[in-house]
Each structure stands twice: as C-alpha cells, then as structure tokens.
C-alpha positions as a printed NumPy array, in Angstrom:
array([[ 88.671,  68.349,  17.507],
       [ 91.466,  69.855,  20.468],
       [ 94.928,  68.475,  20.148],
       [ 97.919,  68.474,  22.359],
       [ 99.421,  67.552,  25.528],
       [ 97.08 ,  69.267,  27.827],
       [ 92.859,  70.177,  27.461],
       [ 91.675,  73.243,  29.719],
       [ 87.935,  73.741,  29.551],
       [ 86.132,  77.667,  29.337],
       [ 82.748,  78.733,  29.479],
       [ 81.651,  81.432,  27.272],
       [ 80.96 ,  84.088,  29.705],
       [ 83.679,  83.266,  32.096],
       [ 87.578,  84.837,  32.254],
       [ 91.216,  82.795,  32.483],
       [ 93.296,  85.035,  34.504],
       [ 96.378,  85.539,  31.883],
       [ 98.808,  83.102,  33.429],
       [ 96.425,  80.566,  33.985],
       [ 97.586,  77.969,  31.45 ],
       [101.245,  78.809,  32.471],
       [100.488,  78.231,  36.096],
       [ 98.585,  75.433,  35.763],
       [100.939,  73.627,  33.482],
       [103.843,  74.372,  35.575],
       [101.712,  72.908,  39.006],
       [100.857,  69.626,  37.187],
       [104.168,  68.694,  36.05 ],
       [105.831,  70.39 ,  39.963],
       [103.688,  67.243,  41.473],
       [103.01 ,  65.014,  38.13 ],
       [ 99.531,  65.312,  38.548],
       [ 97.292,  64.713,  35.417],
       [ 93.721,  66.144,  36.149],
       [ 93.614,  69.646,  38.051],
       [ 91.278,  72.45 ,  38.955],
       [ 91.605,  76.045,  40.564],
       [ 90.11 ,  78.468,  42.369],
       [ 87.667,  81.281,  41.538],
       [ 86.142,  84.265,  41.982],
       [ 82.443,  85.209,  40.808],
       [ 81.634,  88.233,  38.947],
       [ 78.392,  89.765,  38.151],
       [ 76.97 ,  90.051,  34.283],
       [ 79.183,  92.993,  33.835],
       [ 82.686,  91.752,  34.973],
       [ 82.315,  93.188,  38.382],
       [ 84.137,  91.187,  40.798],
       [ 81.289,  89.947,  43.682],
       [ 83.796,  89.051,  46.459],
       [ 83.124,  85.455,  46.758],
       [ 86.304,  83.381,  46.126],
       [ 85.546,  79.718,  45.947],
       [ 88.836,  77.493,  46.727],
       [ 88.428,  73.617,  45.364],
       [ 89.284,  70.985,  47.8  ],
       [ 93.495,  69.758,  47.988],
       [ 92.612,  66.448,  46.003],
       [ 89.01 ,  64.999,  45.633],
       [ 87.979,  61.236,  44.726],
       [ 84.51 ,  60.199,  43.058],
       [ 82.994,  59.731,  46.195],
       [ 83.358,  63.453,  47.219],
       [ 82.713,  64.893,  43.375],
       [ 79.383,  62.973,  43.58 ],
       [ 78.552,  64.02 ,  46.858],
       [ 78.917,  67.769,  45.883],
       [ 80.616,  69.323,  43.29 ],
       [ 83.639,  71.449,  44.06 ],
       [ 85.359,  71.843,  40.488],
       [ 84.424,  75.332,  38.697],
       [ 84.234,  74.243,  35.066],
       [ 86.677,  76.633,  33.856],
       [ 89.624,  75.691,  36.373],
       [ 89.505,  72.281,  34.892],
       [ 92.955,  71.042,  33.091],
       [ 93.781,  67.272,  32.541],
       [ 96.875,  65.807,  30.459],
       [ 95.319,  63.952,  27.627],
       [ 98.558,  62.007,  27.267],
       [ 97.992,  60.66 ,  30.33 ],
       [ 94.212,  59.739,  30.592],
       [ 93.244,  60.444,  26.6  ],
       [ 90.255,  62.329,  25.435],
       [ 86.831,  62.67 ,  26.831],
       [ 83.231,  63.302,  25.44 ],
       [ 80.745,  65.171,  27.139],
       [ 77.979,  63.443,  28.787],
       [ 74.795,  63.97 ,  26.958],
       [ 72.328,  65.856,  29.687],
       [ 71.997,  69.161,  29.399],
       [ 72.564,  70.733,  32.959],
       [ 75.342,  68.818,  35.316],
       [ 77.481,  67.336,  32.018],
       [ 80.33 ,  69.119,  33.641],
       [ 80.215,  67.072,  37.351],
       [ 79.177,  64.259,  34.581],
       [ 81.818,  64.737,  33.292],
       [ 84.243,  64.672,  36.034],
       [ 82.862,  61.638,  37.075],
       [ 83.846,  60.055,  34.344],
       [ 87.532,  60.845,  34.405],
       [ 87.407,  60.294,  38.043],
       [ 86.415,  56.602,  37.267],
       [ 90.046,  56.442,  35.248],
       [ 92.154,  58.906,  37.358],
       [ 92.015,  58.609,  41.333],
       [ 91.896,  62.26 ,  42.041],
       [ 91.456,  65.722,  40.98 ],
       [ 93.985,  67.839,  42.295],
       [ 93.513,  71.539,  43.259],
       [ 95.435,  74.296,  43.048],
       [ 94.997,  77.196,  45.672],
       [ 95.279,  80.204,  43.236],
       [ 92.656,  82.04 ,  41.962],
       [ 92.772,  81.605,  38.012],
       [ 89.645,  82.223,  36.685],
       [ 86.259,  84.655,  37.22 ],
       [ 82.754,  82.618,  36.688],
       [ 80.477,  84.88 ,  35.448],
       [ 76.95 ,  84.58 ,  37.959],
       [ 73.885,  85.593,  35.463],
       [ 70.829,  85.552,  37.206],
       [ 68.597,  84.016,  34.229],
       [ 71.786,  80.74 ,  33.569],
       [ 70.838,  77.303,  33.602],
       [ 72.11 ,  77.012,  37.163],
       [ 69.977,  79.685,  38.814],
       [ 67.32 ,  77.431,  39.192],
       [ 68.117,  74.993,  42.75 ],
       [ 65.207,  73.502,  42.472],
       [ 65.227,  72.556,  38.64 ],
       [ 68.383,  71.139,  39.354],
       [ 67.07 ,  69.138,  41.233],
       [ 66.117,  66.515,  38.324],
       [ 69.088,  67.005,  36.458],
       [ 71.151,  65.585,  39.508],
       [ 68.656,  62.711,  39.385],
       [ 69.306,  62.328,  35.933],
       [ 72.655,  62.311,  36.783],
       [ 73.009,  59.813,  39.342],
       [ 70.184,  57.532,  37.773],
       [ 70.632,  57.32 ,  33.658],
       [ 74.822,  58.479,  34.091],
       [ 76.351,  57.133,  36.359],
       [ 73.758,  54.353,  37.487],
       [ 73.218,  54.941,  41.186],
       [ 70.234,  53.082,  43.152],
       [ 67.323,  54.642,  43.923],
       [ 68.459,  54.966,  47.593],
       [ 71.968,  56.288,  46.589],
       [ 70.464,  58.795,  44.061],
       [ 68.134,  59.791,  46.825],
       [ 71.257,  59.726,  50.089],
       [ 73.287,  62.432,  47.17 ],
       [ 70.105,  64.526,  46.294],
       [ 69.467,  64.906,  50.069],
       [ 72.752,  65.849,  51.348],
       [ 73.053,  68.496,  48.134],
       [ 69.764,  70.131,  49.047],
       [ 71.447,  70.026,  52.633],
       [ 74.73 ,  71.707,  51.651],
       [ 72.865,  74.682,  49.144],
       [ 70.68 ,  75.553,  51.857],
       [ 73.02 ,  76.385,  54.227],
       [ 75.651,  77.397,  51.592],
       [ 78.489,  74.219,  52.516],
       [ 80.863,  73.699,  49.588]])
C-alpha cells in the first residue's frame, strides 16, 4: 500500500536515526543509486547501545548477498520509480534476505552507506536468535525460493555456518 518514490524498511523493534531518510535519499540522488543500505548499531531490549556496529559492503551483488547477507533490514531503501514494487517472499525467517535477492535480480547491486543510521534491537528470544533452527530456513530460501541445486544449497549453508562460527561478516 506504500506510495511514493522511495520505500524504506523498519522492523517494529528497531529504530532509525532522526535524519536517516534525508541522508539516505541524498546519498541515492548524489550517486544515482536505486537500492541502498546503511551501517547500523546493535542495542539491547532496553535500548542500551551494545557497542557493536555493522558496516555494509560498499556494494554487494546477488552472489555476495546469497553467500552471507551483509544487509540490515531496517537500513534498506530503494527507488520504486526505477525498480517497481516487490512483495516479500512467503518464508517465516530469512524473508528479508529473500527479498533482497529478488531485488538483486533486477538491480545489479545494493550499495552500502557507511553512516550509522539505524539501531537493531537484539532480543534473547527473537526469531533469528536460534542459529541452528535458521539452517532449515536457509535451506528453504536456497531450494524453494532461489531454486538452487542441492549441492549449491549445501555449499552456501556450510559457508554460512563457517562465517557464523568465526563471526565473520
């Protein structure tokens, strides 16, 4: 139902900095980008800053996002006039990753802005807190949404597990 030139995402428990939209639109216009994300910091359930900042890649393509999504959901904005509207794929977890992959089939890159413009809330019992359970959802994403081969799906899950074990972003 959203209307306008841009669509930005905000999870219900995350926060934006006051000037996020203004800075992000300026970044998009300055460089002619249609699909962008920003850096974000983590906060706890009470809103206290945890001292962890996640910076996106300068640019990431479909294969980079497929390997290990470097994009914070509440940091994304895209140009609807250039890319059209997208529906979120029907998967309980990893649906934001599935959406970015879908969009990257139309737009070659998502560009990362180094500015911290959002706060991601870390909750103990969130949907993404159980990493072992997430393997099942990665499998669904790779096989049922992206239609990757069994071998490629297994490869990507192994890479994802390796990156998580060694805390590589």
